[in-house]
Each structure stands twice: as C-alpha cells, then as structure tokens.
Amino acid sequence: MISATNMLTSTAVSAESSRQVVAVLEAVTKVYQMGEAQVRALAGVTVAFERGGFYAIMGASGSGKSTMLNLLGCLDRPTSGRYLLEGQDVAVLDDNALSEFRLRHLGFIFQSFNLIPQLTVSENIELPLYYLDWDANESAARVEEMAARVGLADRLEHRPAELSGGEQQRVAIARALASDPSILLADEPTGNLDSATSKQIMALLSELNEQGKTVLMVTHEPDLAAYASRRLHMQDGLIDRIEETSA
Amino acid sequence: MRQAKLLKNIRLGIKTLLLHKLRSFLTMMGVVFGVGSVVAMLAVGEGASKEALEEIRKLGSTNIIINSVKPIEDDSGSQRSPFSVVMFGLLYEDERRAQETFDAIERTVPVKIVRKEGRLGERKLDLRIMGTTADWFDLVRRRLIAGRSLTPRDGRKRAGVTVLTEYGARRLLATERTIGQSLRIGGEYYEVVGIVQSESGQEGSIQTPDKKVDAYIPVEVARERYGDFRTEISAGSLLREAVELHQLIVQVDAIENVETVANGLERMLEGYHKRNDYVISVPLALLRQAEATKRTFNIVLGSIAGISLLVGGIGIMNIMLASVTERTREIGIRRAIGAKRRQIIGQFLIETVVLSTAGGLIGVTIGLLIPWLITQLAGMPTVVTPYSIVLAVGISMTVGIVFGLYPARHAANLDPIEALRHE
Ligand SMILES: Nc1ncnc2c1ncn2[C@@H]1O[C@H](COP(=O)(O)OP(=O)(O)OP(=O)(O)O)[C@@H](O)[C@H]1O
Ligand SMILES: [Mg+2]
C-alpha cells in the first residue's frame, strides 16, 4: 500500500523525520457549499502529527475541529491542499482505497459510541476483523483479547443497550483497537459521560498512547485536554496555536 | 473460503431479517403469491392442454378425418313425408375418388356403422357394428388381447368374421372358448376371430369414439349384409335414413402434404355433395391451434406472473429503502470502520435475495399444493413441470437482485459523515 516512491519527501518534513511523522496536513482547506453561501470550515491548515503523540484539538464550536478530524480519518477529502497519511497522499485516493486506509490504519471513537444495536458486544468488536476477512478462530481470540484489554471480558454476549455509557465507550475503543491501527481518532469521546467515567476513558486512552498509538482527540474540556502532550487550539478554520506540555 | 464467507453473510442477513419477523414475512408475501400463482396456473394450464394435445395426437398428425353429418335443413323440413328417406353423408364413391385424385394419400379407412343385436345362446348385447378395413387397426392402434384383427383377405373374401372388444367378449362369449365362437349379429352369423382392448375416447372427440359395445367386421360385409338404410322410431315418428359411410379416415404420406390434401378433399367433396353433409377435421390443424392457444395462454400467464412479481418486487424495494433509512447510522458506522461500498451493497442485496428466495420457495410450496387440491377436489388434471419450479425460483431470486440493487446502492452511496450524524 505504501510504496517507497510515495514516501514523504516534501520540504515540510525531512526523510529522516518521516518515520516519526504519521500524518501531515499541508494548506488544507474544506469549503462547504450551502446554496449561495460558502462555509470555509478549514481555511488552510498546515500541521504535522508525530507518531505516538497524544493530541487534543480544542476550540470554539464551529471552529472546524470535527471537520479536521474527519479529514484526518479519511472520511472526507479536502477541498484543496495535501494530506499525507503514512506517507501516502490521501487526497487522490478513491473511495475504495480510502476505506482500506480506514480499515487498516485508523480507529474511530465517537461521542455517541456508535455501536450497532442489534449486534452483541463481541460482534461489534469483531466488525473490523470481519471486513479484514480474518479467520473465525483468530478473530474470536482477538475479540476476547480486546475485550479483556478494556475490562469487558465478561460482557461479550451482551447487547449495547444492556451496558452503561462508559462500558459502551469501552466496547467502541476495543472495536477501534481490533485491527491494530496506528491512529485513534476520538471526537469528544467523553461528551456523553459523567466526569468519573470520563476519567476512566481518558486513563485508557493515555495507556494506549503510552503503548504507541497516536491519539487525536477533539475536546472542549481543559481538564481532559491536560491528558494530551500537545493541544491544538483552533479558530475560524485555522490552527491558532499549539501548546506543548512536557508532563 | 469465499463460500464460507458467503454462507456467513447469508446467516447474518437471515439474522437481521429475523429481527423484524412480521415485517420480513409481510414483505415476502408479494413474491409468495406471485410465485405461487405462477406455478399453480402453469400446472393447471399444462394439465388442460396436455390432455387436449394428447387426444389430438392420438388421432395422428398425418390423418384427415371426414365424418358424415345429417344436414340441418332436412331435420326441420316440414315438406318431409313420413315415408321419405333422408340420404346424406359420405359415399363409397368418395373414398375411391379420393384415392384416385390425390397421390399424397397413403391409404383411406372407411367406417360404416350399423346397430344390431348380438346373440350367442341365451346371451344378448346391443352392438355397434363398425364396418371397416384392416387398416383401421393400424391407424388406431388398439391392443389385441386374443386372436387377430381384421385382414385385407377378410374384406376380399367377404368373410363373416368379427373382432369384439374385451367388454363385448365377456358379455357374449362362453368362458371356455373365446376365439372361434360363432356369434349371431342381426340374423347373420360371424366367427369371432379376435378381441381388442377398448379404449374409450373422450366425448366430443373427432374420430368416432370407441364404445365398449363395438364389433368390427369387414366394411364389404357390412354393406352386403345390412345395406345403407336404417329405420328407427324416434319420438313417435318413423325415421328412415340412408348413409353409405359414417367416417372416412385419410392418411397422408407426409405432414407437409396434409394441408394441401385437406383443401383438395374439401373442394372435391364440395363438387359432389349438394348439401353440407360432412365435416372435415384435420388433427394437425387442431394440434397447431391447440399449441397456439397454449402459447397465448402462457403469454397471458407470463404477463400475470410478471405483474404480480413486479408488485412483489416493488414491495421488497419499498421495505428495503425504509430499512436503509432506518439503518443509516449503522451504514455510517460500517463505512467509518472501513467497509467498502460493494460490501454494503452485498449486505443489503443478500437480505433482499434471501427474502425473495424464501418467498419463492414458500410460493412454490403453495403452487404445488393448489394444483394438488384442484386435482383432488375438482378432478381436473394438473401437471407441475420441473421447469416451472426452476423458473419460479429463478425469477424470485432475480426479483430480489433487481429490486434490491437500488436500495443497496443507495445505502452504499450515503456519505459516511452524514450517515454517522443521522439520528
Ligand atoms: N456538511 C456540512 N455542510 C455545511 N457546513 C458544514 C458541514 N459540516 C460542517 N459545516 C460547517 O463547518 C464549520 C465547522 O464545523 P465543525 O463541525 O468542524 O465544527 P466543530 O469545531 O466540530 O464544532 P463543535 O464543537 O460544535 O462540534 C461550521 O460552521 C459548520 O456549520
Ligand atoms: Mg464537532
């Protein structure tokens, strides 16, 4: 999938540092056409995300946080600019290849959990493996491993509706981890949870980050953003400033 | 591996459909009734036409059958005196002329019918004497049970011999010696030379239908011994009529010549008969007509089937579109995880095909049950042909694919972000 010729050699990032950079946005804009009016959700964003980093994306409502995360998650293509993911220019890929990228490299965690209600916990966790065509035994083992990883090994046959919000979000995290992606994308993952549960989820994300996952998380709450090593502040479709904490 | 995957997908599809049992069942109904009615109607149609076609084929497709009929005007004629003789029908001359005129005629078989009482000792039976030739047995192919049938020699020698039916033999003959018995028919003696199985033809059949009281004798003997006149007292008035031949079966050498000969015979008979006292039947033409009727019937059936399956298909499409809307969020989740468009199409298509195929199978069961009930209760013959079942199941699967494709594509083309936002 990632050929040597496509490896990132742009002026923005040197070949040496490409091993540490997992995703790069270069002058990325996203414009929505609303009838006559145009909405510039992203107004030319340039930013590089390092492998293994924990990024919090903050900013006022409507500043373009979700838009950027969706682009980073290959759910959408930029109106202009380049997006290099694992060295591959994603903006030129077709829908099939984008799906393949999401499947292998990206894991999503949503505010509203987004589990499929008619499937059991284990079937939900298994979904990426199903699309990856894993063999039944291997994927069953993997599902158990992931469920144990988020502390839900005893809930495999439950339906999502039978779980608490925090548990549901842990199932969603297990699902996002199943295909062993390099990047976890989380859009307000604790937006629907109380503060105690939020802390548990944040602790889990930190742990995963320590184990090497790149985490990109949109949040409004400075408390939660404090878990991240870098905070991107957005305003009017641009990254206003990047704040680093060497915790 | 691929097969295992497909099976798994089908299992998942069934599981999803079972989440809404009533809805899935109702969605299926259109196809169930569509397919059921197709199979049932084809079975009834096939049964009816098979019987008719077989009846016609039995008459032989190279044969032309001419029957004598009493002209209508003579029946109601007021000028008729009580002693006048009504003469009508085919003449001995007609047979000779036909043979001389048409090279394509292979042979002709005359039938002369006389009603007489047969007697043997104490036993009596009203017989229908069929004066005919050896060829009759060739054309009509009745199974010989004992002895022999008539031969050309019997005719030439004006031999007083007769062939009885199984029924006639049982009623008239002594049990010990059946063949060779001497039988008295209308005051004349005959030697019983053979017994044939009687195969009773349908009422309204063109060829003089068999009767179990038939007795076959050489036509020359019938003419010599009984003549052409018949006297009968019916409804208090004396009826006297003269008929030379009641039926003439003409066998043509090849199917291509049947029509020409039939037309030629028609013209020839028109020339010699002043009144319309004969009817020409051409089994081949009837066969063609029956086949054409069957084709028309099938086209009508096909249209009905098409319409009902269209309605069933639209029902499926409608429900699947509603299901896609209902499951927009699920589609968004699957797409975000990495499902490709064609995998979403596959998921929904499998559901519609499972639904329509299940409907098709239930429909076939109903379609088998209805003809069976018709046969049991109404006694009508029905024939379920394997091809109609294959056709029905094939069509129902096709309906699933055709009407499932649009909702499935619609699902696959949803924008993942929009779909995820869907409530
Ligand atoms: N599909 C769309 N069509 C039109 N405009 C859109 C669409 N998606 C986003 N926008 C607009 O783009 C801008 C950025 O939206 P975005 O969802 O990225 O904001 P956000 O920072 O995530 O806000 P919030 O904190 O409320 O989630 C907003 O003005 C929004 O109205
Ligand atoms: Mg948002």
XYZ file of C-alpha atoms and ligand atoms in Angstrom:
702
model
C 0.000 0.000 0.000
C 2.794 2.422 0.920
C 5.377 2.383 -1.824
C 8.828 3.814 -1.447
C 8.272 6.422 -4.138
C 5.287 7.726 -2.287
C 7.197 8.138 0.914
C 7.031 11.610 2.214
C 9.917 13.670 0.873
C 8.298 17.074 0.852
C 10.117 20.164 2.013
C 7.944 20.415 5.099
C 9.310 17.253 6.645
C 12.655 15.635 6.014
C 13.043 11.984 5.084
C 14.637 11.324 8.419
C 11.719 12.652 10.445
C 9.115 10.885 8.260
C 9.478 7.858 10.422
C 8.267 9.886 13.325
C 5.541 11.732 11.421
C 2.359 9.794 10.852
C 0.062 12.403 9.310
C 0.654 15.757 7.651
C -1.838 18.370 6.510
C -0.456 20.898 4.012
C -2.543 24.016 3.359
C -5.696 22.016 3.688
C -8.995 23.796 3.107
C -12.501 22.464 3.349
C -15.295 24.520 1.868
C -18.941 23.577 2.177
C -21.333 24.937 -0.386
C -24.576 25.925 1.314
C -26.741 27.042 -1.566
C -25.390 30.505 -2.467
C -23.162 30.821 0.584
C -19.824 29.107 1.085
C -18.718 27.918 4.514
C -14.979 27.701 4.960
C -14.756 25.058 7.672
C -10.968 24.808 7.222
C -9.096 27.800 5.893
C -5.680 26.385 5.036
C -4.356 24.214 7.822
C -0.758 23.039 7.869
C 0.234 20.699 10.663
C 2.251 17.529 11.222
C 1.287 14.815 13.703
C 4.082 12.762 15.195
C 3.820 9.066 15.617
C 2.972 8.164 19.180
C 1.754 11.654 20.001
C -1.330 12.477 22.071
C -3.058 15.481 20.552
C -6.008 17.376 21.936
C -7.869 19.539 19.434
C -9.678 22.398 21.125
C -11.603 25.476 20.093
C -14.977 27.113 19.976
C -17.960 25.413 18.459
C -17.840 25.716 14.696
C -14.113 26.338 14.592
C -13.587 23.293 12.377
C -12.434 20.630 14.850
C -14.697 17.848 13.637
C -14.107 18.797 10.033
C -10.372 18.388 10.515
C -10.750 15.129 12.389
C -12.989 13.709 9.652
C -10.380 14.635 7.056
C -7.654 13.066 9.157
C -9.891 9.994 9.475
C -10.234 9.664 5.673
C -13.988 10.043 5.920
C -13.766 13.089 3.686
C -11.385 14.688 1.198
C -10.005 18.230 1.432
C -11.240 20.872 -0.992
C -7.612 21.825 -1.600
C -4.242 21.072 -0.110
C -2.499 17.775 0.585
C -2.997 15.198 3.266
C -0.229 12.670 3.712
C -1.091 9.679 5.855
C 1.652 7.134 6.438
C 3.445 8.821 3.543
C 0.549 8.396 1.101
C -1.253 11.373 -0.446
C -4.765 10.502 0.610
C -6.497 13.321 -1.254
C -6.044 11.493 -4.559
C -7.324 8.097 -3.410
C -10.674 6.725 -4.493
C -13.418 5.636 -2.141
C -12.230 2.029 -2.086
C -8.678 2.902 -1.156
C -9.883 5.350 1.499
C -11.997 2.579 3.023
C -8.963 0.331 3.035
C -6.951 3.036 4.818
C -9.631 3.473 7.457
C -9.779 -0.259 7.944
C -6.039 -0.790 8.404
C -4.660 2.425 9.868
C -7.446 4.271 11.652
C -9.712 3.597 14.605
C -12.699 5.811 15.411
C -14.165 6.606 18.803
C -17.316 8.714 18.756
C -19.122 10.872 21.261
C -22.265 8.782 20.883
C -20.358 5.457 20.967
C -21.921 4.327 17.681
C -22.220 0.657 18.430
C -24.567 -1.333 16.183
C -27.526 -2.039 18.490
C -28.618 -5.404 17.055
C -25.113 -6.882 17.349
C -23.632 -8.225 20.568
C -20.542 -6.741 22.189
C -18.326 -9.389 20.640
C -19.892 -8.929 17.189
C -19.366 -5.175 17.451
C -15.711 -5.616 18.358
C -15.343 -8.134 15.543
C -16.567 -5.781 12.778
C -13.162 -4.547 11.528
C -11.876 -8.132 11.534
C -14.924 -9.182 9.535
C -14.080 -6.624 6.866
C -10.425 -7.677 7.049
C -11.549 -11.252 6.278
C -9.991 -12.719 9.366
C -10.447 -16.391 10.005
C -13.131 -17.160 12.602
C -10.870 -18.651 15.278
C -8.259 -15.922 15.053
C -10.833 -13.184 15.193
C -12.606 -14.784 18.177
C -9.297 -14.822 20.038
C -8.621 -11.235 19.047
C -12.084 -10.133 20.190
C -11.521 -11.715 23.603
C -8.123 -10.112 23.881
C -9.544 -6.662 23.060
C -12.487 -7.071 25.419
C -10.099 -8.049 28.192
C -7.936 -5.060 27.290
C -10.827 -2.674 28.055
C -12.007 -4.736 31.024
C -15.198 -6.182 29.490
C -14.254 -9.817 29.019
C -17.423 -10.913 30.821
C -19.825 -8.867 28.691
C -19.170 -10.369 25.271
C -22.700 -11.677 24.679
C -24.489 -8.544 25.891
C -26.242 -6.074 23.635
C -25.010 -2.465 23.700
C -28.313 -1.336 25.245
C -27.593 -3.522 28.285
C -24.360 -1.646 29.061
C -23.675 1.677 30.766
C -22.351 4.614 28.748
C -18.814 4.101 29.960
C -18.945 0.421 29.135
C -20.321 1.179 25.693
C -17.475 3.572 25.043
C -15.005 0.910 26.152
C -16.559 -1.501 23.657
C -16.140 1.186 20.997
C -12.480 1.537 21.981
C -11.997 -2.224 21.819
C -13.545 -2.165 18.340
C -11.258 0.686 17.274
C -8.254 -1.309 18.517
C -9.205 -4.635 16.938
C -7.433 -4.075 13.621
C -4.388 -2.641 15.439
C -4.463 0.787 13.746
C -1.665 3.308 14.221
C -4.008 6.245 14.841
C -7.011 6.545 17.142
C -9.398 9.368 16.301
C -11.781 10.460 19.030
C -14.363 13.226 18.591
C -15.431 14.295 22.097
C -15.217 10.711 23.378
C -16.414 11.673 26.846
C -19.059 14.172 25.745
C -21.850 11.851 26.864
C -20.226 10.591 30.068
C -20.053 11.795 33.655
C -16.741 13.049 34.986
C -15.721 9.898 36.883
C -16.350 7.714 33.825
C -14.656 10.304 31.630
C -11.530 9.950 33.718
C -11.559 6.172 33.253
C -11.845 6.572 29.493
C -9.061 9.163 29.459
C -6.859 6.879 31.517
C -7.489 4.118 28.965
C -6.614 6.405 26.057
C -3.423 7.547 27.829
C -2.461 3.952 28.396
C -2.998 3.131 24.721
C -0.966 6.188 23.775
C 1.867 5.009 26.014
C 1.735 1.673 24.193
C 2.427 3.525 20.953
C -0.886 4.577 19.465
C -1.143 8.065 18.068
C -4.227 9.633 19.627
C -6.081 12.579 18.073
C -8.861 13.768 20.348
C -11.336 16.620 19.998
C -12.457 18.029 23.348
C -13.896 21.141 24.901
C -12.714 20.460 28.408
C -9.305 21.752 29.530
C -9.281 19.021 32.244
C -9.319 16.301 29.636
C -7.038 18.159 27.264
C -4.481 18.054 30.055
C -4.002 14.342 29.365
C -2.612 15.226 25.935
C 1.012 16.116 25.302
C 0.040 18.726 22.695
C -3.020 20.942 22.477
C -4.075 22.413 19.121
C -6.241 25.499 19.529
C -8.481 26.148 16.530
C -10.273 29.285 15.497
C -12.221 30.046 12.322
C -10.869 27.084 10.454
C -7.234 27.633 11.330
C -4.883 26.308 13.983
C -4.338 29.288 16.186
C -1.527 27.944 18.338
C -0.035 24.693 19.539
C 0.575 24.261 23.230
C 3.025 21.660 24.465
C 3.252 20.166 27.900
C 6.180 18.110 28.873
C 4.450 16.198 31.574
C -13.131 -19.704 1.947
C -15.266 -17.479 -0.280
C -18.145 -19.909 0.130
C -17.735 -19.883 3.900
C -17.800 -16.089 3.799
C -20.930 -16.083 1.647
C -22.619 -18.538 3.979
C -21.704 -16.370 6.922
C -23.114 -13.315 5.174
C -26.324 -15.166 4.376
C -26.576 -16.220 8.011
C -26.074 -12.610 9.107
C -28.695 -11.482 6.596
C -31.207 -14.004 7.908
C -30.438 -12.915 11.450
C -31.106 -9.286 10.570
C -34.344 -10.205 8.798
C -35.461 -12.214 11.818
C -35.136 -9.103 13.974
C -38.317 -7.929 12.265
C -40.158 -11.181 11.723
C -43.567 -9.795 10.878
C -42.193 -7.135 8.581
C -39.977 -9.609 6.725
C -42.870 -12.040 6.427
C -45.233 -9.409 5.034
C -42.561 -8.161 2.647
C -42.194 -11.683 1.352
C -45.918 -12.115 0.685
C -45.850 -10.362 -2.681
C -43.307 -12.838 -4.003
C -45.034 -15.774 -2.271
C -48.314 -15.125 -4.064
C -46.639 -14.152 -7.302
C -44.621 -17.347 -7.483
C -47.439 -19.479 -6.048
C -49.893 -18.322 -8.677
C -47.378 -18.795 -11.485
C -46.611 -22.380 -10.519
C -50.278 -23.201 -9.873
C -51.576 -21.614 -13.072
C -48.865 -23.220 -15.177
C -49.773 -26.587 -13.645
C -53.466 -26.161 -14.417
C -52.779 -24.855 -17.918
C -50.302 -27.624 -18.609
C -52.744 -30.231 -17.347
C -55.591 -28.962 -19.520
C -53.564 -28.561 -22.670
C -51.669 -31.812 -22.221
C -54.930 -33.729 -22.239
C -56.181 -31.901 -25.310
C -52.892 -32.264 -27.163
C -52.641 -35.948 -26.370
C -56.188 -36.520 -27.580
C -55.363 -34.813 -30.844
C -52.022 -36.570 -31.255
C -53.752 -39.901 -30.825
C -55.699 -39.149 -33.973
C -52.457 -38.965 -35.871
C -50.983 -35.812 -37.272
C -50.893 -37.148 -40.848
C -54.557 -38.118 -40.759
C -57.566 -36.284 -42.079
C -60.880 -37.375 -40.663
C -64.133 -36.851 -42.528
C -67.392 -37.523 -40.728
C -70.861 -37.738 -42.136
C -73.354 -35.355 -40.589
C -77.041 -35.038 -41.087
C -77.760 -31.693 -42.791
C -79.760 -29.419 -40.502
C -82.387 -28.281 -43.036
C -83.569 -31.865 -43.500
C -84.301 -32.218 -39.824
C -86.787 -29.422 -39.618
C -88.182 -29.758 -43.129
C -91.995 -29.633 -42.975
C -92.388 -30.950 -46.522
C -90.935 -34.291 -45.430
C -93.387 -37.142 -45.769
C -93.377 -39.852 -43.106
C -92.115 -42.372 -45.642
C -89.348 -40.357 -47.253
C -85.767 -41.441 -46.775
C -83.161 -38.962 -45.656
C -79.993 -39.658 -47.588
C -76.773 -37.960 -46.574
C -73.143 -38.437 -45.783
C -70.063 -39.861 -47.400
C -70.363 -42.185 -50.354
C -68.377 -45.267 -51.257
C -67.501 -43.297 -54.360
C -65.926 -40.563 -52.281
C -63.338 -42.952 -50.968
C -62.447 -44.248 -54.395
C -62.299 -40.759 -55.870
C -60.080 -39.523 -53.060
C -57.646 -42.353 -53.635
C -57.561 -41.723 -57.361
C -57.272 -37.960 -57.140
C -54.500 -37.483 -54.594
C -51.095 -39.110 -54.940
C -50.211 -37.983 -51.449
C -52.883 -40.170 -49.909
C -51.279 -43.253 -48.488
C -54.447 -45.037 -47.574
C -58.051 -44.481 -46.661
C -60.027 -46.240 -43.984
C -63.811 -46.314 -44.267
C -66.104 -46.736 -41.289
C -69.686 -47.834 -41.663
C -71.790 -48.025 -38.526
C -74.770 -50.292 -38.044
C -76.620 -51.022 -34.816
C -77.667 -54.590 -34.332
C -78.218 -57.028 -31.553
C -75.608 -59.685 -30.980
C -76.708 -63.071 -29.677
C -74.980 -66.167 -28.511
C -77.239 -68.704 -26.995
C -79.077 -67.018 -24.183
C -76.791 -64.016 -24.026
C -77.699 -60.789 -25.794
C -75.956 -57.455 -26.273
C -76.828 -54.413 -28.379
C -73.794 -53.974 -30.556
C -72.493 -51.134 -32.643
C -71.162 -52.779 -35.777
C -68.149 -50.984 -37.191
C -67.693 -51.956 -40.815
C -64.114 -51.108 -41.634
C -60.849 -52.481 -43.053
C -57.661 -53.994 -41.694
C -56.004 -50.564 -41.824
C -58.297 -49.270 -39.117
C -56.425 -51.294 -36.562
C -53.121 -49.903 -37.851
C -54.212 -46.320 -37.567
C -55.991 -46.507 -34.275
C -53.605 -48.948 -32.624
C -55.751 -50.887 -30.195
C -54.115 -53.563 -28.160
C -55.012 -57.047 -29.301
C -55.939 -59.280 -26.383
C -56.596 -62.503 -28.209
C -56.752 -63.856 -31.759
C -56.159 -61.465 -34.649
C -57.611 -58.275 -36.071
C -59.250 -57.970 -39.478
C -57.116 -58.640 -42.563
C -57.409 -57.422 -46.161
C -58.209 -61.034 -47.059
C -61.335 -60.911 -44.855
C -62.548 -57.994 -46.953
C -61.711 -59.572 -50.275
C -63.350 -62.855 -49.331
C -66.364 -61.099 -47.743
C -65.634 -63.261 -44.718
C -68.176 -63.343 -41.934
C -65.696 -62.602 -39.195
C -65.803 -60.174 -36.321
C -63.455 -58.698 -33.741
C -65.023 -57.910 -30.394
C -63.963 -55.671 -27.589
C -62.960 -57.100 -24.270
C -66.270 -55.999 -22.801
C -68.334 -57.460 -25.622
C -66.420 -60.717 -25.386
C -67.027 -61.009 -21.689
C -70.737 -60.338 -22.081
C -71.371 -62.572 -25.066
C -68.905 -65.392 -25.153
C -68.701 -68.513 -23.125
C -65.688 -68.618 -20.911
C -64.037 -71.765 -22.267
C -63.599 -70.978 -25.933
C -63.477 -67.335 -26.786
C -61.884 -67.273 -30.211
C -63.664 -69.169 -32.955
C -67.109 -68.910 -31.401
C -69.968 -68.336 -33.734
C -71.910 -65.178 -32.996
C -75.241 -64.069 -34.436
C -75.467 -60.381 -35.206
C -78.754 -59.101 -36.609
C -79.593 -62.512 -38.008
C -76.215 -63.084 -39.661
C -73.506 -65.447 -38.394
C -69.942 -64.376 -37.674
C -66.906 -66.141 -36.412
C -65.164 -64.287 -33.578
C -61.527 -64.044 -34.703
C -60.112 -61.578 -32.199
C -60.598 -59.452 -29.135
C -59.185 -55.942 -28.701
C -58.932 -53.747 -25.701
C -61.431 -50.988 -25.901
C -60.037 -47.536 -25.244
C -62.918 -45.244 -24.802
C -62.278 -41.874 -26.384
C -63.413 -38.594 -24.942
C -66.873 -37.321 -25.605
C -66.753 -34.879 -28.485
C -63.639 -36.420 -29.924
C -63.396 -36.085 -33.686
C -62.766 -39.658 -34.549
C -65.758 -41.879 -33.925
C -65.110 -42.656 -30.289
C -64.735 -46.227 -29.251
C -67.536 -47.876 -27.455
C -67.259 -50.987 -25.442
C -70.131 -52.477 -27.420
C -68.250 -52.173 -30.715
C -67.894 -55.164 -33.013
C -65.619 -54.839 -36.026
C -66.442 -56.543 -39.312
C -65.139 -56.006 -42.870
C -66.855 -52.995 -44.439
C -67.730 -55.029 -47.543
C -69.598 -57.485 -45.353
C -71.429 -54.703 -43.543
C -72.522 -53.208 -46.845
C -73.592 -56.530 -48.305
C -75.452 -57.840 -45.286
C -77.035 -54.736 -43.812
C -77.222 -52.211 -46.641
C -77.339 -48.474 -46.171
C -80.841 -47.977 -44.861
C -81.751 -47.557 -41.258
C -85.209 -47.346 -39.823
C -85.833 -46.075 -36.373
C -88.817 -44.998 -34.437
C -87.982 -41.839 -32.630
C -90.365 -39.529 -30.822
C -93.321 -41.383 -32.263
C -92.367 -40.755 -35.887
C -90.721 -43.107 -38.279
C -87.191 -42.109 -39.161
C -85.658 -43.551 -42.285
C -82.201 -42.601 -43.328
C -79.538 -43.872 -45.670
C -75.863 -43.392 -45.032
C -73.165 -45.163 -47.017
C -70.129 -44.343 -44.889
C -70.132 -42.723 -41.495
C -66.493 -41.858 -41.441
C -63.502 -41.799 -43.696
C -60.016 -41.619 -42.277
C -57.473 -40.444 -44.816
C -53.822 -40.977 -44.127
C -51.445 -38.662 -45.951
C -47.861 -39.692 -46.691
C -46.191 -36.666 -45.086
C -47.075 -33.860 -42.727
C -46.208 -31.224 -45.361
C -48.966 -32.570 -47.621
C -51.726 -32.673 -45.020
C -52.955 -29.172 -45.659
C -52.930 -29.489 -49.449
C -54.800 -32.771 -49.360
C -57.304 -31.454 -46.836
C -58.027 -28.455 -49.058
C -58.219 -30.674 -52.115
C -60.634 -33.062 -50.388
C -62.764 -30.140 -49.336
C -63.023 -28.906 -52.915
C -63.614 -32.376 -54.256
C -66.408 -33.132 -51.796
C -67.981 -29.723 -52.432
C -68.231 -30.688 -56.069
C -70.045 -33.947 -55.448
C -72.169 -33.117 -52.442
C -75.008 -30.671 -52.927
C -75.566 -30.331 -49.215
C -73.195 -29.828 -46.380
C -73.420 -33.350 -45.060
C -69.836 -33.938 -43.994
C -67.261 -32.372 -41.737
C -63.543 -32.475 -42.380
C -61.314 -32.471 -39.311
C -57.586 -32.083 -39.583
C -55.890 -33.161 -36.337
C -52.722 -31.397 -37.428
C -54.562 -28.098 -37.724
C -56.226 -28.736 -34.386
C -52.851 -29.549 -32.912
C -51.388 -26.336 -34.262
C -54.378 -24.442 -32.972
C -54.129 -26.073 -29.557
C -50.447 -25.260 -29.443
C -51.135 -21.675 -30.428
C -53.814 -21.466 -27.736
C -51.341 -22.838 -25.251
C -48.787 -20.257 -26.308
C -51.319 -17.478 -25.876
C -52.276 -18.906 -22.521
C -48.633 -18.951 -21.499
C -48.173 -15.352 -22.600
C -51.193 -14.287 -20.567
C -49.866 -16.282 -17.618
C -46.456 -14.777 -18.092
C -47.935 -11.291 -18.013
C -49.929 -12.014 -14.867
C -46.844 -13.531 -13.311
C -44.771 -10.601 -14.413
C -47.194 -8.114 -12.916
C -47.556 -9.943 -9.621
C -43.805 -10.355 -9.311
C -43.333 -6.704 -10.206
C -45.707 -5.798 -7.405
C -43.838 -8.168 -5.081
C -40.536 -6.665 -6.149
C -41.745 -3.127 -5.568
C -42.907 -4.212 -2.112
C -39.444 -5.540 -1.349
C -37.797 -2.414 -2.711
C -40.063 -0.192 -0.657
C -39.310 -2.008 2.585
C -35.599 -2.172 1.844
C -35.499 1.581 1.221
C -37.234 2.117 4.554
C -34.770 -0.295 6.143
C -31.817 1.603 4.659
C -33.144 4.861 6.072
C -33.684 3.217 9.419
C -30.172 1.808 9.402
C -28.404 4.884 8.049
C -26.411 5.195 11.246
C -25.328 1.559 11.050
C -24.204 2.104 7.461
C -22.191 5.153 8.585
C -20.538 3.106 11.350
C -19.641 0.293 8.961
C -18.238 2.726 6.429
C -16.187 4.545 9.100
C -14.732 1.234 10.235
C -13.642 0.566 6.671
C -16.437 -1.268 4.860
C -16.227 -0.701 1.111
C -19.217 0.357 -0.951
C -19.568 -3.034 -2.550
C -19.576 -4.701 0.867
C -22.521 -2.520 1.905
C -24.228 -3.361 -1.407
C -23.545 -7.025 -0.755
C -25.011 -6.845 2.738
C -28.319 -5.351 1.606
C -28.503 -7.374 -1.594
C -28.118 -10.600 0.354
C -31.008 -9.559 2.557
C -33.323 -8.913 -0.390
C -32.284 -12.078 -2.195
C -32.773 -14.142 0.968
C -36.177 -12.537 1.403
C -37.301 -13.058 -2.176
C -35.876 -16.569 -2.453
C -37.557 -17.615 0.779
C -40.743 -16.081 -0.624
C -40.157 -18.002 -3.843
C -39.745 -21.306 -2.021
C -42.887 -20.785 0.049
C -44.599 -19.746 -3.174
C -43.526 -22.974 -4.879
C -44.932 -24.972 -1.972
C -48.251 -23.177 -2.315
C -48.015 -23.549 -6.073
C -47.663 -27.312 -5.639
C -50.439 -27.517 -3.091
C -53.084 -25.690 -5.128
C -52.919 -27.951 -8.236
C -52.919 -30.984 -5.950
C -56.074 -29.708 -4.251
C -57.661 -28.935 -7.617
C -56.961 -32.460 -8.789
C -58.205 -33.933 -5.514
C -61.348 -31.854 -5.200
C -62.357 -30.967 -8.751
C -60.781 -33.915 -10.534
C -59.099 -31.643 -13.059
C -55.789 -32.897 -14.389
C -52.792 -30.736 -13.465
C -49.162 -31.159 -14.398
C -46.377 -29.443 -12.463
C -43.397 -29.337 -14.789
C -39.930 -29.121 -13.207
C -39.102 -26.207 -15.462
C -41.909 -24.130 -13.933
C -40.373 -24.581 -10.477
C -36.888 -23.717 -11.676
C -38.364 -20.739 -13.498
C -40.264 -19.564 -10.424
C -37.296 -19.802 -8.069
C -35.029 -18.215 -10.649
C -37.450 -15.358 -11.166
C -37.840 -14.758 -7.448
C -34.058 -14.577 -6.993
C -33.856 -12.197 -9.928
C -36.595 -10.065 -8.392
C -34.506 -9.905 -5.212
C -31.435 -8.775 -7.107
C -33.190 -6.313 -9.402
C -35.317 -4.680 -6.735
C -32.636 -4.923 -4.054
C -29.970 -3.246 -6.144
C -31.378 0.248 -5.932
C -31.804 0.329 -2.117
C -28.392 -1.338 -1.695
C -26.668 1.183 -3.946
C -28.490 3.948 -2.192
C -27.133 2.657 1.115
C -23.604 2.329 -0.230
C -23.582 5.835 -1.663
C -24.564 7.529 1.585
C -21.947 9.973 2.781
C -20.328 8.323 5.836
C -20.182 11.569 7.808
C -23.808 12.410 7.115
C -24.800 8.849 7.900
C -22.996 8.968 11.237
C -24.805 12.163 12.133
C -28.191 10.604 11.301
C -30.463 10.232 14.311
N -21.751 19.030 5.958
C -21.650 20.349 6.187
N -22.279 21.205 5.372
C -22.177 22.519 5.561
N -21.488 23.090 6.532
C -20.831 22.298 7.391
C -20.901 20.874 7.262
N -20.142 20.313 8.236
C -19.652 21.365 8.965
N -20.076 22.521 8.447
C -19.731 23.866 8.952
O -18.342 23.928 9.097
C -17.990 24.635 10.277
C -17.129 23.749 11.141
O -17.871 22.696 11.606
P -17.278 21.590 12.614
O -18.318 20.540 12.752
O -15.964 21.191 12.143
O -17.189 22.420 13.946
P -16.664 21.896 15.378
O -15.467 22.671 15.668
O -16.560 20.438 15.373
O -17.865 22.377 16.295
P -18.469 21.644 17.592
O -17.565 21.925 18.693
O -19.793 22.262 17.755
O -18.568 20.194 17.251
C -19.286 25.005 10.945
O -19.585 26.330 10.628
C -20.305 24.083 10.312
O -21.546 24.727 10.240
Mg -17.592 18.809 16.350
